[in-house]
CSV table of C-alpha atoms in Angstrom, one decimal:
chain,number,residue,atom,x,y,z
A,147,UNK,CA,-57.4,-13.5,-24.7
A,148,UNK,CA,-54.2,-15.1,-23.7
A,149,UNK,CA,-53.4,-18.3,-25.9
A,150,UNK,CA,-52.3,-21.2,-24.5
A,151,UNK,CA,-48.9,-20.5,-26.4
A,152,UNK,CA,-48.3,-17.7,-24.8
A,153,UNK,CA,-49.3,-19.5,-21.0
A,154,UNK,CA,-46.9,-21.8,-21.9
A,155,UNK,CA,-44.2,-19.4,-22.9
A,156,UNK,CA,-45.2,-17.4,-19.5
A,157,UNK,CA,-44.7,-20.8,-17.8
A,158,UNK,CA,-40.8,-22.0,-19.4
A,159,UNK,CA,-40.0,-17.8,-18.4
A,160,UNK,CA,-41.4,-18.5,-14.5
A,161,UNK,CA,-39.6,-22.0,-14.4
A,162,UNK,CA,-36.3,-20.5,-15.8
A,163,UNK,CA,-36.5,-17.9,-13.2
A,164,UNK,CA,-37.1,-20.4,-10.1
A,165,UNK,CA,-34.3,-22.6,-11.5
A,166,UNK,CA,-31.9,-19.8,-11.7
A,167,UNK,CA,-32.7,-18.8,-8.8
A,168,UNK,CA,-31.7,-22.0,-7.1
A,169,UNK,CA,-28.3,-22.1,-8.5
A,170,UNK,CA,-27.8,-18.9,-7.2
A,171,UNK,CA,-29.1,-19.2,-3.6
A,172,UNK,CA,-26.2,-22.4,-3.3
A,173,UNK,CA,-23.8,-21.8,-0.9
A,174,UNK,CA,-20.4,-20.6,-1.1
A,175,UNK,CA,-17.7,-20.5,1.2
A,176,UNK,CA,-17.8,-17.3,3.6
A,177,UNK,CA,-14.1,-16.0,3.1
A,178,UNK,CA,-14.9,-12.9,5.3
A,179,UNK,CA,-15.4,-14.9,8.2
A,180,UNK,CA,-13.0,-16.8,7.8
A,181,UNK,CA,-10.3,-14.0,7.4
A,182,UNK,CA,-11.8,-12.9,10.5
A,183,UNK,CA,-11.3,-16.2,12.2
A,184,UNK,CA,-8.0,-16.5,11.1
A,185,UNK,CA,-7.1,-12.8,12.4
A,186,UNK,CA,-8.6,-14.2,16.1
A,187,UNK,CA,-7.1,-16.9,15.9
A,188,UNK,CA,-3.3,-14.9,15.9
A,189,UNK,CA,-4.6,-12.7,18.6
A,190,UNK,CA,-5.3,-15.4,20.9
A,191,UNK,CA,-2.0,-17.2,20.8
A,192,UNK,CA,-0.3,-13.8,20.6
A,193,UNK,CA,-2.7,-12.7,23.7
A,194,UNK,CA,0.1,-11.6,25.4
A,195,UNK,CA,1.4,-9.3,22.8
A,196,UNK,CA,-2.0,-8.4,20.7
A,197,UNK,CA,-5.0,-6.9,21.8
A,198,UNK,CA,-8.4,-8.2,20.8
A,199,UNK,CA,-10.4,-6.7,18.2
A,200,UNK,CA,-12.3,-4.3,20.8
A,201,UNK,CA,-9.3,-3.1,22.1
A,202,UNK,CA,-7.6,-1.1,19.7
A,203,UNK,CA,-4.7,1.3,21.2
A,204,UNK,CA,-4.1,4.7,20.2
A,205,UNK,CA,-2.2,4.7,17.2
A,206,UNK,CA,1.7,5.6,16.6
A,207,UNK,CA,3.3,6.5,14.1
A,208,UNK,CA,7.0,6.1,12.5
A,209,UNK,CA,8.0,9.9,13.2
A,210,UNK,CA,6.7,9.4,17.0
A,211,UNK,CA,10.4,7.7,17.0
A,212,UNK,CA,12.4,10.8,15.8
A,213,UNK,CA,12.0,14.2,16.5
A,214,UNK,CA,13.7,16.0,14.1
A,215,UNK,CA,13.2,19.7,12.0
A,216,UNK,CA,15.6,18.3,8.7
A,217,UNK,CA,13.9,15.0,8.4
A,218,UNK,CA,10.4,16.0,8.6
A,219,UNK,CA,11.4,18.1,5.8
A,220,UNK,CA,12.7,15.4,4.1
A,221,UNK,CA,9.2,13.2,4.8
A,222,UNK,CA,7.2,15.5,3.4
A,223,UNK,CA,9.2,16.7,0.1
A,224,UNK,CA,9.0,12.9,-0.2
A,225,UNK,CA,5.3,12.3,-0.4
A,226,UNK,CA,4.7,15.4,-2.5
A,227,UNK,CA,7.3,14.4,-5.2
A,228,UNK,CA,7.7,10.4,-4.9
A,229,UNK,CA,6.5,9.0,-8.4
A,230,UNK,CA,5.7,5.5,-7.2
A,231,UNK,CA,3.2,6.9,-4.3
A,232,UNK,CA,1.8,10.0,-6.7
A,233,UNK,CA,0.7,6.6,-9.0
A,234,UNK,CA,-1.0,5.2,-5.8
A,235,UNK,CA,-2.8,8.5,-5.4
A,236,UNK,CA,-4.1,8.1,-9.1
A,237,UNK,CA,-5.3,4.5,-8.6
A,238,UNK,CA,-7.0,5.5,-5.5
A,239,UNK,CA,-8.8,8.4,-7.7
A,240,UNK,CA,-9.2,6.5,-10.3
A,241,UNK,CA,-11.4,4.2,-7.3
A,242,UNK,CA,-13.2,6.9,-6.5
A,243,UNK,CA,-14.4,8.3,-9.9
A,244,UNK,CA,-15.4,4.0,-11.0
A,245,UNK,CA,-17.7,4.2,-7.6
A,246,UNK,CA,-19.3,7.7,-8.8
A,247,UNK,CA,-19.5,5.5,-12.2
A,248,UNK,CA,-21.5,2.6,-10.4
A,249,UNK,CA,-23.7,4.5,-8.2
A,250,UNK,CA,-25.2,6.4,-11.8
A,251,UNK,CA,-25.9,2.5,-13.0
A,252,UNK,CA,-29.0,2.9,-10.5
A,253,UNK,CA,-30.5,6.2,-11.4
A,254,UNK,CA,-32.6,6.3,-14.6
A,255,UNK,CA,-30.6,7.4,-17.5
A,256,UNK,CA,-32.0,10.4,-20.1
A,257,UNK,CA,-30.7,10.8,-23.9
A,258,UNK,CA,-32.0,13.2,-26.2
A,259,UNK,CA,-31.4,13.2,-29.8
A,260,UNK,CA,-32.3,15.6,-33.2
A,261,UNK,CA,-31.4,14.6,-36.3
A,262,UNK,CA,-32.5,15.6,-40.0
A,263,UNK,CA,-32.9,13.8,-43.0
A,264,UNK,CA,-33.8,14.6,-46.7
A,265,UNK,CA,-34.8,12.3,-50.0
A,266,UNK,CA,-33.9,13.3,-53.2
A,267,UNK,CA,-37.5,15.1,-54.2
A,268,UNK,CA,-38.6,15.2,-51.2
A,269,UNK,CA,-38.5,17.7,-47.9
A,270,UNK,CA,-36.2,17.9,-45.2
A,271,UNK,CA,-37.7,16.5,-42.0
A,272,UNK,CA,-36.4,16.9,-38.7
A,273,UNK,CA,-36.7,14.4,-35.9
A,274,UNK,CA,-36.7,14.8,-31.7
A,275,UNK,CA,-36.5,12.3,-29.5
A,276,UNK,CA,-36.4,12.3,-25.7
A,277,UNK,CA,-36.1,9.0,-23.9
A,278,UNK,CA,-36.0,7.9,-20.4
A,279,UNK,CA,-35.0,4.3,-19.5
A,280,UNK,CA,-34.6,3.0,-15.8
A,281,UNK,CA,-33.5,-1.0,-15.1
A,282,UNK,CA,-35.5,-1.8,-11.5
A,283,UNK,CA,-32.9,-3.0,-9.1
A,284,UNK,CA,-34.9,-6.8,-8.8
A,285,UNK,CA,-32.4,-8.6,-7.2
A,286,UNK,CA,-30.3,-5.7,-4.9
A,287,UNK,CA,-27.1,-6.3,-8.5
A,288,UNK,CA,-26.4,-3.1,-8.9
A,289,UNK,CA,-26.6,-1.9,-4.8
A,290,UNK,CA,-24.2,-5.2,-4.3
A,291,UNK,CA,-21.7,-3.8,-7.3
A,292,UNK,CA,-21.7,-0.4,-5.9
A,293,UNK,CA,-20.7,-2.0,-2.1
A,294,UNK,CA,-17.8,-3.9,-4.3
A,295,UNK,CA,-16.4,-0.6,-5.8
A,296,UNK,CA,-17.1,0.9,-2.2
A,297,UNK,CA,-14.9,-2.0,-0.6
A,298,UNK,CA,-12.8,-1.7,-3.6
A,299,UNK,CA,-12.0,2.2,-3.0
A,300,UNK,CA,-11.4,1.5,0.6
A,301,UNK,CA,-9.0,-1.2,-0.1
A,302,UNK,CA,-7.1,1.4,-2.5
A,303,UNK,CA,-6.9,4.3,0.5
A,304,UNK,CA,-5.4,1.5,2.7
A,305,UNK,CA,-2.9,0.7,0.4
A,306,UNK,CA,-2.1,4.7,-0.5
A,307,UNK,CA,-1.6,4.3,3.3
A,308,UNK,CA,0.7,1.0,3.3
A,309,UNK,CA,2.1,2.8,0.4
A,310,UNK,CA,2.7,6.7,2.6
A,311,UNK,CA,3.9,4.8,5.4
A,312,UNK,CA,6.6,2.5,3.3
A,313,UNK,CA,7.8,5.8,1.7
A,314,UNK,CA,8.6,7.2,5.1
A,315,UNK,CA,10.2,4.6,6.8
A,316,UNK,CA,12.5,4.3,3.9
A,317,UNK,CA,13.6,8.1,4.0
A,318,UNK,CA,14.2,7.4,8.1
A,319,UNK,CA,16.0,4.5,7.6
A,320,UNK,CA,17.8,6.4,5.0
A,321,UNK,CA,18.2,9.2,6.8
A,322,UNK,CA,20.2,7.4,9.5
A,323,UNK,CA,22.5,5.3,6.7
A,324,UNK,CA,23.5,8.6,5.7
A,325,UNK,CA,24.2,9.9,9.1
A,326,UNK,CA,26.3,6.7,10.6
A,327,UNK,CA,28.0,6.3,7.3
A,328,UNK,CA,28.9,10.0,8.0
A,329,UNK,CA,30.7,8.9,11.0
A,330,UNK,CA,32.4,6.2,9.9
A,331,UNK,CA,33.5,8.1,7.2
A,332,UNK,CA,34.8,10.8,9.9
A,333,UNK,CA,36.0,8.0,11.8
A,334,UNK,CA,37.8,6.3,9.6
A,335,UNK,CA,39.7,9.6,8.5
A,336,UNK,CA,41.0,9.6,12.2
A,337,UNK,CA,42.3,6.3,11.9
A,338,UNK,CA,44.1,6.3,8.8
A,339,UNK,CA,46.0,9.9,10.1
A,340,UNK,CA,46.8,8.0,12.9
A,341,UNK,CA,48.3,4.8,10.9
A,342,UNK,CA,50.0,7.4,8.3
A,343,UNK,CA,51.4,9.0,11.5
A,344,UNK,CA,52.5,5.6,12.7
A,345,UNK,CA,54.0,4.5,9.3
A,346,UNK,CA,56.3,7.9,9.4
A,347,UNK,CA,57.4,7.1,13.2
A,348,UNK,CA,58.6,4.0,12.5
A,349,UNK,CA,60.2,4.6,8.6
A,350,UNK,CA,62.1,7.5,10.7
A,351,UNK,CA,63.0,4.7,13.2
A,352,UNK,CA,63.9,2.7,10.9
A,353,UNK,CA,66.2,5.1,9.3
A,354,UNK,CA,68.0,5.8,12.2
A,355,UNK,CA,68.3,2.0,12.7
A,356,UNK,CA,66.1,1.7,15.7
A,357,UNK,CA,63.7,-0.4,13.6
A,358,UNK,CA,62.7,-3.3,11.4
A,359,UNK,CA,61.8,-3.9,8.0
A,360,UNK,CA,58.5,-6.1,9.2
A,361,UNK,CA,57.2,-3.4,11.8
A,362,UNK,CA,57.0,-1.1,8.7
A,363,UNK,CA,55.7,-3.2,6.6
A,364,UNK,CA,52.5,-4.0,9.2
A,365,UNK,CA,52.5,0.4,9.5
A,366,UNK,CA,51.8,0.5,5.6
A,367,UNK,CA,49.8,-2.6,4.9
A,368,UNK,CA,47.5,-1.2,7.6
A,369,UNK,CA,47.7,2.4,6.4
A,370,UNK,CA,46.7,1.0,3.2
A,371,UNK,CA,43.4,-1.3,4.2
A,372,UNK,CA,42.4,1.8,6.3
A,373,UNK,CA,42.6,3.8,2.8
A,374,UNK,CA,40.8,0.8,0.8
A,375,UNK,CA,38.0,0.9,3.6
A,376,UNK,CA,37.8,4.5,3.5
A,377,UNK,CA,36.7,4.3,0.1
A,378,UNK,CA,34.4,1.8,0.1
A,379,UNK,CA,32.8,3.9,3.4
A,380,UNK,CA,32.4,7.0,0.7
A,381,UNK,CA,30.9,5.4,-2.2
A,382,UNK,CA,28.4,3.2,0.6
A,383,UNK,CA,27.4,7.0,1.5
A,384,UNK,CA,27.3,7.6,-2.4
A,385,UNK,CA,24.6,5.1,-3.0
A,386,UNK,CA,22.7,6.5,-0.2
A,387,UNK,CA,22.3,9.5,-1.1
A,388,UNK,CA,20.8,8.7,-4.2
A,389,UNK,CA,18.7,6.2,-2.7
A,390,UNK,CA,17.5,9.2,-0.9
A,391,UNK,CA,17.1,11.6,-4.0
A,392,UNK,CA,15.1,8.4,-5.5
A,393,UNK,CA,12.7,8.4,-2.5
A,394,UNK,CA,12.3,12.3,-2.5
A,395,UNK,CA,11.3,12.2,-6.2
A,396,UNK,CA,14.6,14.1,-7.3
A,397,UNK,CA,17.5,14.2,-9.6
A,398,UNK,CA,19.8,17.0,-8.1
A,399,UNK,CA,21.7,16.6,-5.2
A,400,UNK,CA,20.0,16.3,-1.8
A,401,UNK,CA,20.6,19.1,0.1
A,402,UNK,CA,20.7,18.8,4.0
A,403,UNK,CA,22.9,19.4,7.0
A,404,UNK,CA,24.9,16.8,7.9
A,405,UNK,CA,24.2,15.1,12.0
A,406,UNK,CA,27.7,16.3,14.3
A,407,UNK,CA,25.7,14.0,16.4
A,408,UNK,CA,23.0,10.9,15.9
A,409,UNK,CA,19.5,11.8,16.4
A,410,UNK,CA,17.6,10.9,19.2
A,411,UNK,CA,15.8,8.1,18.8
A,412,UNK,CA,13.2,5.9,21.4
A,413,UNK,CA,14.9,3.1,21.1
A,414,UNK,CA,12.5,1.0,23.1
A,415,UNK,CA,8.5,0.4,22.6
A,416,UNK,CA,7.7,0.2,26.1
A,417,UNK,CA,6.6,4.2,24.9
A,418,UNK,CA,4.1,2.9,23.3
A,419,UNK,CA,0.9,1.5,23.1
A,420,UNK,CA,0.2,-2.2,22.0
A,421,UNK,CA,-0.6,-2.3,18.4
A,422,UNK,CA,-3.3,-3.7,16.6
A,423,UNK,CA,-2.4,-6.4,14.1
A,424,UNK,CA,-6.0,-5.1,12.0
A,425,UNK,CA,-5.0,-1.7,12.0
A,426,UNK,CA,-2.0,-2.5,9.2
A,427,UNK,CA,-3.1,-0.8,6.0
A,428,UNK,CA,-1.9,-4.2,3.9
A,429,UNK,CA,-3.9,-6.3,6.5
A,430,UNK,CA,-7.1,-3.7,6.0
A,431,UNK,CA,-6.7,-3.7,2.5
A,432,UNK,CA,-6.7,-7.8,1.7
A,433,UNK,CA,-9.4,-8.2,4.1
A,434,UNK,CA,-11.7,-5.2,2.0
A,435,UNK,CA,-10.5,-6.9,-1.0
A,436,UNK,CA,-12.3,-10.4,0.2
A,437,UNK,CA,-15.1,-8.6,0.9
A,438,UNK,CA,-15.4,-7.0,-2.5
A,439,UNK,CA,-14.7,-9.7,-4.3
A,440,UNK,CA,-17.4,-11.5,-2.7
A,441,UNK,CA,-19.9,-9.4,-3.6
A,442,UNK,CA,-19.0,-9.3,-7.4
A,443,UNK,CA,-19.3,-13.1,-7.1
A,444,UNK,CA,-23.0,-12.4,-5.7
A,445,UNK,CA,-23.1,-10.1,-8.7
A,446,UNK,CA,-22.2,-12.6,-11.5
A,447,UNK,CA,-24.6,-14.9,-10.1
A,448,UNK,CA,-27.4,-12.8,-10.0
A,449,UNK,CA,-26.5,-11.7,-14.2
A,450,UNK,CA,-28.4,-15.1,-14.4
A,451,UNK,CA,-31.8,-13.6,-13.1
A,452,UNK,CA,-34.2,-11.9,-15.2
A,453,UNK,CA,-33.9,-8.0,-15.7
A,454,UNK,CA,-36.5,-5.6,-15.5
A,455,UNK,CA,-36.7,-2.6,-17.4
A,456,UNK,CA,-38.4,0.7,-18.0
A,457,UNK,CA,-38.1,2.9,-20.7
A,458,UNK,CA,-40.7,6.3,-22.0
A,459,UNK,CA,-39.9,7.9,-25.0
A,460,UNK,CA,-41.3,11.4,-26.6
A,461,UNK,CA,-40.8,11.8,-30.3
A,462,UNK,CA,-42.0,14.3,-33.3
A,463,UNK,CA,-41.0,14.5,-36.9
A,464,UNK,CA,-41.9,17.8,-37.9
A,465,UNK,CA,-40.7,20.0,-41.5
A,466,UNK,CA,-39.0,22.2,-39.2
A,467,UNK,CA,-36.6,22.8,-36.0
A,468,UNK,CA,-39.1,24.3,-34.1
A,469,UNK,CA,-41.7,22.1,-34.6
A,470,UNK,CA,-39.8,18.9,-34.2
A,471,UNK,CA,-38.5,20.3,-30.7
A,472,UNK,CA,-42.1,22.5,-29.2
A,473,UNK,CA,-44.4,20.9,-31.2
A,474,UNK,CA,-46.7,18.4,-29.4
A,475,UNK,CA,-44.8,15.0,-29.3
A,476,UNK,CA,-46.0,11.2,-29.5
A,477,UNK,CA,-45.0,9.3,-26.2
A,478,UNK,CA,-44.5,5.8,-26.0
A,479,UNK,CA,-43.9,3.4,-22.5
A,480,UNK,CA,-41.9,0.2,-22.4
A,481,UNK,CA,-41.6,-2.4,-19.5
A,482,UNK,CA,-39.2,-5.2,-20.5
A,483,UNK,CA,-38.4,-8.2,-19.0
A,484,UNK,CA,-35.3,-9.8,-20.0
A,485,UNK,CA,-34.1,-13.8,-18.7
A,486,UNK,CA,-31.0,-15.3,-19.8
A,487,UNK,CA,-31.5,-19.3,-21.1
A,488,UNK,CA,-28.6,-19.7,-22.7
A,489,UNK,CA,-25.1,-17.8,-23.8
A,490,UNK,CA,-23.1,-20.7,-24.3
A,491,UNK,CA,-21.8,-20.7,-20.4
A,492,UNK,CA,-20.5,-17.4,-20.4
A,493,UNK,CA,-22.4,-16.4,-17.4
A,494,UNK,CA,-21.9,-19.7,-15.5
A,495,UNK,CA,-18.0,-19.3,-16.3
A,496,UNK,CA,-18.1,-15.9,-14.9
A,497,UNK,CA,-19.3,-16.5,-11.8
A,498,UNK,CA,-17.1,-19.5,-11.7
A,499,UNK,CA,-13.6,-17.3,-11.6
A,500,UNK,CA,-15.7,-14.4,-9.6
A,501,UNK,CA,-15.8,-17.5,-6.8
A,502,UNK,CA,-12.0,-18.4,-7.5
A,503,UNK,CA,-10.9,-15.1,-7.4
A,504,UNK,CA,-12.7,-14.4,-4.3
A,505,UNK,CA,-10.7,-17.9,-2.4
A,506,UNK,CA,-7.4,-16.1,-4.4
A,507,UNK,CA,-7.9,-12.6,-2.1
A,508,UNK,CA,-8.5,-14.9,1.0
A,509,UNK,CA,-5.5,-16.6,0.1
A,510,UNK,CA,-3.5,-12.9,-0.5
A,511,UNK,CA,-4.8,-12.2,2.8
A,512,UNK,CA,-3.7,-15.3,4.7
A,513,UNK,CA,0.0,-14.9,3.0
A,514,UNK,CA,-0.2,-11.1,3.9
A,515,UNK,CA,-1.6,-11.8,8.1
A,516,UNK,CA,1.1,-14.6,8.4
A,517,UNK,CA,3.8,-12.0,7.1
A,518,UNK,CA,2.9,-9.2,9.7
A,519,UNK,CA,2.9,-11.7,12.5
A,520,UNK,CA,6.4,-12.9,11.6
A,521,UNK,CA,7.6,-9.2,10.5
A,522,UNK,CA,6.5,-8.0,14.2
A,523,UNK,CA,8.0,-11.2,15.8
A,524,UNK,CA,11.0,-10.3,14.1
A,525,UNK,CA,10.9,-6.8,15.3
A,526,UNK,CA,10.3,-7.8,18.8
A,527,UNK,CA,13.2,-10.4,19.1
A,528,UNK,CA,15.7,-7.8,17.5
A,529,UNK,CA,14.5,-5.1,20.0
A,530,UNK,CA,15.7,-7.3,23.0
A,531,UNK,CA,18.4,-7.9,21.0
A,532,UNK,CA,19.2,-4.2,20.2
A,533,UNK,CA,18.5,-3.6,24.2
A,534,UNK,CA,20.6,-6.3,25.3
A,535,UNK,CA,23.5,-5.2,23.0
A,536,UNK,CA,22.8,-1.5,24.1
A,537,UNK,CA,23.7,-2.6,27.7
A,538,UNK,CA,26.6,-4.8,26.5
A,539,UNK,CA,28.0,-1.6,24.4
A,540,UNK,CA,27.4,0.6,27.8
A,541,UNK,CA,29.6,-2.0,29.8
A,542,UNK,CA,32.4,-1.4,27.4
A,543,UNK,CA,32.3,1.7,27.0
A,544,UNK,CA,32.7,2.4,31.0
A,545,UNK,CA,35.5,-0.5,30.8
A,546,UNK,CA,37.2,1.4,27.9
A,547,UNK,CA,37.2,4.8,29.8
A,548,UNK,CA,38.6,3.6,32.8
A,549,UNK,CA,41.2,1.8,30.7
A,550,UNK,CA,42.2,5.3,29.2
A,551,UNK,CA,42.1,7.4,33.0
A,552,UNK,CA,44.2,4.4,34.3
A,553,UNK,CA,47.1,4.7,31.0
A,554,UNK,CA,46.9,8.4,31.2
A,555,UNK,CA,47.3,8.4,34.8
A,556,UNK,CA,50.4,5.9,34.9
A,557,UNK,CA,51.9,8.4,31.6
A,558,UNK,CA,51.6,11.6,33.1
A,559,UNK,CA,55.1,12.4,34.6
A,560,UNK,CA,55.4,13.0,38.3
């Protein structure tokens, strides 16, 4: 018969429960919606650059810009041997083996143990034990922990991407440093034979009194800035090359061909298909982090609900091996019920900074939308810049040449 202490206990347990319950079921602020509000909310006052969400454009990608044998080779000895995106690649493992680790945390768990033991004047006895224990998933904790680890991992493979797609515009952009300091380097070399060449005509000049001591000056004071700039051109190529052996993952000198020429590029996007803004990897991953830290909030409140547990055991103490492990063992079955009442706060304070740090990813993701909108307004304003300039650059250049058929017309004697 049940005592009335025990109804009573039964009762505070059931009371505890509802209580607990209520404090979970309060409501919290829905930062995943509102991430996705805020993401709307750019593509409709950018409507006439972004596409809505239901539009997304086939995606490009940085080497749809260059087509070239050397730097492709160059990419891809860079992710194979870069150290900073090789520890990316770990993390993102590492993701993937702590999901495997969370999914187990559902599936009942088996141990099995044999041990011996002796007294002095007594026999050895030898002891098997098989148990099974299983927590029953009450409140949908552990399915919500393994959905944070699953947003959690597909955070990390957008960041590997972010990460991929750093690494190879930095070896472009490199890339072309290396080439256009080439050229001013070749450049340069012309100019300062030219100004040695000049310095000589007039010092013979000036020998042969035709000249002045000023004109000769201006010849070497300009010889010499050309040979001051020349240096600085060399060691600017210097410090690009390494920065290039530091992106490839190397300490020996890069080896590669240098351009007679500069690469092709597209140096429009009118090529190209509208982006979408939610197709960044750093967008994608803040967002996935919102919505994984979400759901370990729901998880550190639901640490507060009671626990159910299962657990069967089979066990034999036998005078021997073989009897302790074939003999005919005593089982035993456990259900458990475990509620939280008090821990000093620890679980309240838990799912306290599980909520803050949930409003801190919404935050990282605000700071990290508001960045790619102003990085791609940048990028848009200095391609009609680069275009208009292009044109500008064009004019001169057909100015220039006409300039030189003219001088060598007029110079070429009759």
């Amino acid at each position: 018969m049940i005592t009335r202490s025990c109804l009573n206990v039964i009762g505070l347990l059931c009371l505890s429960m509802a209580l607990v319950a209520c404090s979970h079921t309060q409501t919290r602020e829905n930062y995943a919606n509102l991430a996705q509000e805020d993401l709307d909310a750019v593509g409709e006052s950018k409507s006439s650059q972004w596409q809505t969400m239901d539009q997304i454009a086939p995606a490009s990608y940085l080497t749809d810009l260059i087509q070239d044998p050397q730097l492709e080779a160059l990419i891809q000895q860079a992710l194979q041997a870069n150290p900073s995106l090789q520890k990316t690649q770990l993390t993102l493992q590492a993701s993937l083996w702590s999901l495997k680790s969370q999914q187990g945390e559902s599936l009942p768990s088996v141990e099995a143990s044999f041990s011996g033991n002796r007294a002095e004047g007594g026999n050895t006895n030898y002891d098997a034990d098989l148990s099974i224990s299983w927590e029953a998933d009450l409140w949908q904790k552990l399915a919500l922990s393994e959905q944070a680890s699953a947003k959690t991992l597909a955070s990390d493979e957008a960041l590997f991407q972010a990460s991929r797609d750093t690494l190879v515009a930095n070896v472009i952009k490199s890339w072309l440093a290396i080439t256009a300091k080439q050229h001013a380097i070749a450049i340069e070399e012309k100019r300062l034979a030219l100004l040695e060449a000049n310095e000589k005509l007039i010092l013979k000049r000036f020998r042969n009194g035709l000249g002045d001591l000023e004109a000769l000056d201006e010849a070497r004071t300009s010889a010499s800035q050309s040979k001051a700039d020349l240096v600085e051109y060399q060691e600017n190529l210097a410090i690009e090359i390494r920065n290039l052996q530091l992106y490839l993952g190397r300490a020996d000198p890069v080896d590669f061909v240098e351009n007679a020429n500069y690469p092709e590029v597209n140096l429009t996007f009118s090529d190209f298909p509208k982006q979408n803004l939610q197709r960044r990897p750093d967008l994608k991953a803040a967002y996935l982090a919102i919505e994984a830290a979400d759901l370990n909030t729901s998880v550190a409140y639901k640490d507060m609900l009671p626990s159910i547990s299962l657990s069967a055991t089979l066990s034999e103490t036998a005078a021997s091996p073989r009897a302790a492990l074939f003999g005919s063992p005593i089982w035993s079955l456990l259900g458990q019920i475990t509620q939280p009442l008090y821990q000093g706060g620890r679980l309240k304070a838990a799912a306290e900074i599980a909520k803050l740090q949930t409003a801190q990813a919404y935050q990282d993701y605000r700071d990290t939308l508001l960045t790619a909108v102003n990085e791609v307004e940048n990028t848009l304003g200095q391609e009609r810049v680069l275009s208009q300039q292009v044109r500008h650059i064009q004019d001169a250049l057909a100015s220039s040449q006409k300039n030189l058929n003219q001088y060598e017309k007029n110079t070429v004697p009759a």
